[in-house]
XYZ file of C-alpha atoms in Angstrom:
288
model
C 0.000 0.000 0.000
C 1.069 3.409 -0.794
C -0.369 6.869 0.145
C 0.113 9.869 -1.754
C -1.324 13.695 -1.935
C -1.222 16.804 -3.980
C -2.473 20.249 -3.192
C -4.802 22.213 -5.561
C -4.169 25.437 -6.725
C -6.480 28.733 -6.742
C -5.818 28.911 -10.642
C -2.365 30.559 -11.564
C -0.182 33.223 -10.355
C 1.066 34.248 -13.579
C -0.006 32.517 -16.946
C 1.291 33.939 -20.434
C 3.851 33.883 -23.275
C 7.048 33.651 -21.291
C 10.474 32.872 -22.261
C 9.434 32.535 -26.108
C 5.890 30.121 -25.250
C 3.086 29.848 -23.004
C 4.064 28.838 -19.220
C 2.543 29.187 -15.774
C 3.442 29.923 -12.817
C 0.626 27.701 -10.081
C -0.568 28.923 -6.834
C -0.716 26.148 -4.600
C -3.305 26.545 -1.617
C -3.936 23.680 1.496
C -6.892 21.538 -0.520
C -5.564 18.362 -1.455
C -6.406 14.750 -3.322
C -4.925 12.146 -1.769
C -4.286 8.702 -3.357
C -4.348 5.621 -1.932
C -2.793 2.273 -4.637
C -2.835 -0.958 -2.938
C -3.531 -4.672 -4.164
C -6.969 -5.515 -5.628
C -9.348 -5.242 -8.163
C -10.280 -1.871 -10.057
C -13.177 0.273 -8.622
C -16.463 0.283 -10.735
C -15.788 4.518 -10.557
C -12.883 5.361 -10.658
C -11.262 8.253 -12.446
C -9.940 7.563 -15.621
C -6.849 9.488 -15.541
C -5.926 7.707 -12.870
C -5.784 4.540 -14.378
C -4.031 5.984 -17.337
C -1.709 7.040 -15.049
C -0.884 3.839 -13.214
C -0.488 1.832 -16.905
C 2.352 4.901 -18.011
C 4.084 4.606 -14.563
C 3.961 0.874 -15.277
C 5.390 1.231 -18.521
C 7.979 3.894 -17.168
C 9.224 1.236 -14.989
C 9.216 -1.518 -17.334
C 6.606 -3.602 -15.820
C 4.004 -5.740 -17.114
C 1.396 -4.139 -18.125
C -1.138 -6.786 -16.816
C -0.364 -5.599 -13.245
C -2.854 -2.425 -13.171
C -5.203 -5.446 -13.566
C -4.233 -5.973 -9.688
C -3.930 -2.273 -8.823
C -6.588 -0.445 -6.851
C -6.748 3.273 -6.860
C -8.736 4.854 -4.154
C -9.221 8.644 -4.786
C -10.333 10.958 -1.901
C -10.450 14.496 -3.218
C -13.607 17.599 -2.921
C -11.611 19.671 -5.241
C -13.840 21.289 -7.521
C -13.563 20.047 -11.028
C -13.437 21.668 -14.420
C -12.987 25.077 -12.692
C -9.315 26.083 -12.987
C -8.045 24.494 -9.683
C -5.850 21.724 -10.851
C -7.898 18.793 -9.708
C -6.746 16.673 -12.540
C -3.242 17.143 -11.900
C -3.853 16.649 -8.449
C -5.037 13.221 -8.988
C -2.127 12.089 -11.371
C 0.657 13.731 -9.935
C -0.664 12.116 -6.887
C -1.886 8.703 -8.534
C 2.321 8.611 -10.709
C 3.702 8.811 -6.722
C 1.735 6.441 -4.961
C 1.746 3.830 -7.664
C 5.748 4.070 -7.852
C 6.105 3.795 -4.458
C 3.551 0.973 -4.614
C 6.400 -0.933 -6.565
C 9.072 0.330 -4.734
C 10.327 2.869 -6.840
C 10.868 6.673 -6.363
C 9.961 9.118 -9.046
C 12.390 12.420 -9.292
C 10.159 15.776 -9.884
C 11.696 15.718 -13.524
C 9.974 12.192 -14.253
C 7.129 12.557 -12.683
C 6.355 16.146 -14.868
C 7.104 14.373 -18.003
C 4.642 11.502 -16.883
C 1.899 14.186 -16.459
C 2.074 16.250 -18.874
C 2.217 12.723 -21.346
C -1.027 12.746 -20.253
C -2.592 16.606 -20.320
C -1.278 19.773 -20.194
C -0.080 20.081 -16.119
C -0.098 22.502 -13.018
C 3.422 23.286 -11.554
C 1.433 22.345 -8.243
C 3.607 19.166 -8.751
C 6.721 20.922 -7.860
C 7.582 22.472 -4.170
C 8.530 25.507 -4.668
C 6.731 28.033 -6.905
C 7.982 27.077 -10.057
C 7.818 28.707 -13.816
C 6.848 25.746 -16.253
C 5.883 24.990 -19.458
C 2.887 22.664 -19.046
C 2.198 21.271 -22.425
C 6.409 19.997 -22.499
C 7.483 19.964 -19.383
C 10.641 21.293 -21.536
C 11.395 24.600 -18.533
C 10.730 24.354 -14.988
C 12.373 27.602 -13.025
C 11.569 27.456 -9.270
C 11.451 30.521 -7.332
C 13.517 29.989 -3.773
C 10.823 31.496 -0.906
C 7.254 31.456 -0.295
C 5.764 34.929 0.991
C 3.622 34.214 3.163
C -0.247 34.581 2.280
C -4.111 33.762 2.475
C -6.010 33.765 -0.415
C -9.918 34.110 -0.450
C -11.091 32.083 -3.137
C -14.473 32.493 -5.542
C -15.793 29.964 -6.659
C -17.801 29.883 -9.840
C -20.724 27.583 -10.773
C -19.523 28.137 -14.150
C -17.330 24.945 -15.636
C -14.870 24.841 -18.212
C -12.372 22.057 -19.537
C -8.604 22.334 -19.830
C -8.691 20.598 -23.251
C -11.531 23.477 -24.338
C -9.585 26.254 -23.116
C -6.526 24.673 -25.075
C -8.698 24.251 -28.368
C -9.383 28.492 -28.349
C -6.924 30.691 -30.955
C -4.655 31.712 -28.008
C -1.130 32.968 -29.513
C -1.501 36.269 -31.303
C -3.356 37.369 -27.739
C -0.109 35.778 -25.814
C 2.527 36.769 -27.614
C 1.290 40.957 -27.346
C 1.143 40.610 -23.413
C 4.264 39.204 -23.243
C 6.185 42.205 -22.163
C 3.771 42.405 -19.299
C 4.369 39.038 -18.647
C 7.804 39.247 -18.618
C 7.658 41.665 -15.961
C 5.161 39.925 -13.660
C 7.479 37.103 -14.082
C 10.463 39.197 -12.575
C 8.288 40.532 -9.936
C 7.438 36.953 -8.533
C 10.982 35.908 -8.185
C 11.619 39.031 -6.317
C 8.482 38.609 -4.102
C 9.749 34.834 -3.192
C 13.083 36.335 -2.620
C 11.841 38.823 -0.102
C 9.037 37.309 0.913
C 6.738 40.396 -0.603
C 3.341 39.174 -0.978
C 2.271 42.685 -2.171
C 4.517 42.206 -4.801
C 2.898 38.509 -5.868
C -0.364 40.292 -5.658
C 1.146 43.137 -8.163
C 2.074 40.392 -10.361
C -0.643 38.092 -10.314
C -2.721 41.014 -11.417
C -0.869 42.327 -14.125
C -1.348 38.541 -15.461
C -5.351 38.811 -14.675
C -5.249 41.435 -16.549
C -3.633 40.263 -19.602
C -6.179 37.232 -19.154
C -9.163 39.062 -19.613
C -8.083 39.733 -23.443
C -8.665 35.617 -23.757
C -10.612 34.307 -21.015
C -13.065 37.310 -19.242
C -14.108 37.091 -15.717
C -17.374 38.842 -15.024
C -17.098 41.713 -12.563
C -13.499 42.316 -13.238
C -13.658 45.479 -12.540
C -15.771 45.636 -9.443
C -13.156 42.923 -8.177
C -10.091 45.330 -8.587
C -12.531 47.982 -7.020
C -12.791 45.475 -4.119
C -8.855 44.837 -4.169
C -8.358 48.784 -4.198
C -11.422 49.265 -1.579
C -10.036 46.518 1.152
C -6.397 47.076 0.563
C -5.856 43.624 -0.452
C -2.485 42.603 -1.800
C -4.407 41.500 -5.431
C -5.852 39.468 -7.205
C -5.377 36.100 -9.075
C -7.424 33.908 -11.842
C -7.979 30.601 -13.685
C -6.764 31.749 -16.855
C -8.181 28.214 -18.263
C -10.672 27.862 -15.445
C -13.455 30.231 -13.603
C -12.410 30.946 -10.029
C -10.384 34.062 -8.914
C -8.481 34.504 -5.798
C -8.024 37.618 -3.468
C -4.833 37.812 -2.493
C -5.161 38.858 1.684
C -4.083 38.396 4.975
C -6.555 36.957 7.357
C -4.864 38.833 10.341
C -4.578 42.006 8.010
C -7.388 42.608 6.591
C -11.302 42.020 7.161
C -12.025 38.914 5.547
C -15.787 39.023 7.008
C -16.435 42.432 5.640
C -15.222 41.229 2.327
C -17.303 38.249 2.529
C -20.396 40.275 3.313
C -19.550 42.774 0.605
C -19.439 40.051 -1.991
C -22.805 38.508 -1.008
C -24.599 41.889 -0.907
C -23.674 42.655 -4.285
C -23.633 42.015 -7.672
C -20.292 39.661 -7.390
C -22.628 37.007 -6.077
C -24.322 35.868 -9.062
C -20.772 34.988 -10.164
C -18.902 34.043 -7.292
C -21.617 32.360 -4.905
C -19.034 30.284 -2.825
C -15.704 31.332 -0.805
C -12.952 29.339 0.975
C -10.305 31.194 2.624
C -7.419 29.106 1.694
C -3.681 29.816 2.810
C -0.806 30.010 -0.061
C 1.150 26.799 0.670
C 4.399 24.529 -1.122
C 3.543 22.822 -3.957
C 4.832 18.695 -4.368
C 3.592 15.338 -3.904
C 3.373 14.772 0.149
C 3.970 10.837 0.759
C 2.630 8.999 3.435
């Protein structure tokens, strides 16, 4: 038996043309899937991924693949799917662990990206520190040494949308004019993890939210930045393939209530009916 889990991630910090294509930059938050592989039959329900996964770690490791025949994947995980959170990478990254260590084998960060992303385009959540990576290759990963220290108020959205959809829209002539912005939001969250400036994460996960809006529009953008300005909050963050948006905060700082209530007695809450106040957290498979 092996035991694995993931955190999700209140969509990215930064998402964009960087470094000559498309890479994010995840923002891992304390909401996790954990994995459990151990002897047996197959569930009736289990996720598909997840089985996919377990044949290519198979395969990875040169074993038969008649063993996932004997595998047994229990998945515990409430992260919302299909809404920019990184469920689905959650699972696998999760799922490529356990099942290793199920075997006795140990899968480097390196592998275990190139496994995912075999499989979809990937989350950095899979890495532990805040990392800049190219999640349709796995080709760059640049982590960012530090981890300012955070809470995050995250909106949820009733609204749905698929990674694979967001993929299929005509994304490049959009990317490649916000690069320059991009460039510079990714500068300003190296500094932030070097000085451990969550203002500055905030400036630059805007700055990205902003560029985002050109591709993927969040209702109420701008009575969320009036809410950001209003409340002092450090900024805010989005699923740029996904629907939630995160307020970047801190719970001992500012008034989380007040925002709360401020949200519910307005116009935000058609859009945003449901909030969990989340703390920013290292990203990376936890094994247990």
């Amino acid at each position: 038996m092996a035991l694995a889990r993931c955190p999700a991630s209140c969509g990215e910090i930064i998402q964009g043309w960087i470094l000559g294509s498309e890479k994010l930059v995840s923002c891992p938050v304390d909401w996790f899937s954990e994995v459990e592989v151990t002897a047996g039959s197959p569930l009736p329900d289990e996720r598909p991924l997840t089985r996919a996964m377990v044949d290519r770690v198979l395969a990875h490791w040169q074993l038969p693949g008649e063993l996932s025949r004997e595998v047994r994947i229990d998945c515990r995980s409430d992260i919302p799917v299909a809404k920019g959170m990184a469920s689905s990478t959650a699972d696998i990254a999760a799922t490529a662990v356990a099942t290793s260590r199920h075997f006795g084998f140990s899968l480097d960060d390196a592998t275990l990206a190139q496994l995912c992303v075999s499989l979809e385009p990937t989350d950095s959540t899979l890495f532990r520190a805040l990392t800049l990576f190219d999640h349709n290759t796995a080709h760059t990963a640049l982590p960012c040494p530090g981890l300012p220290e955070m809470d995050i108020l995250l909106l949820e959205s009733p609204v749905t949308l698929r990674t694979a959809d967001y993929h299929r829209l005509p994304r490049r002539q959009a990317l490649i004019a916000s690069a320059q912005a991009l460039e510079c939001a990714w500068q300003k969250v190296q500094q932030a993890c070097r000085q451990n400036q969550p203002s500055l994460l905030g400036e630059a996960a805007l700055q990205s939210a902003v560029a985002s809006q050109a591709l993927l529009p969040k209702p109420g953008f701008h009575a969320l930045l009036a809410l950001v300005e209003r409340h002092g909050l450090y900024g805010l963050n989005v699923a740029h393939s996904g629907s939630v948006v995160g307020l970047f905060l801190d719970r001992q700082r500012h008034d989380v209530e007040k925002i709360r209530h401020q949200l519910n007695r307005s116009s935000l809450r058609q859009h945003w009916p449901a909030h969990h106040l989340l703390r920013l957290v290292e990203g990376g498979v936890r094994e247990s």
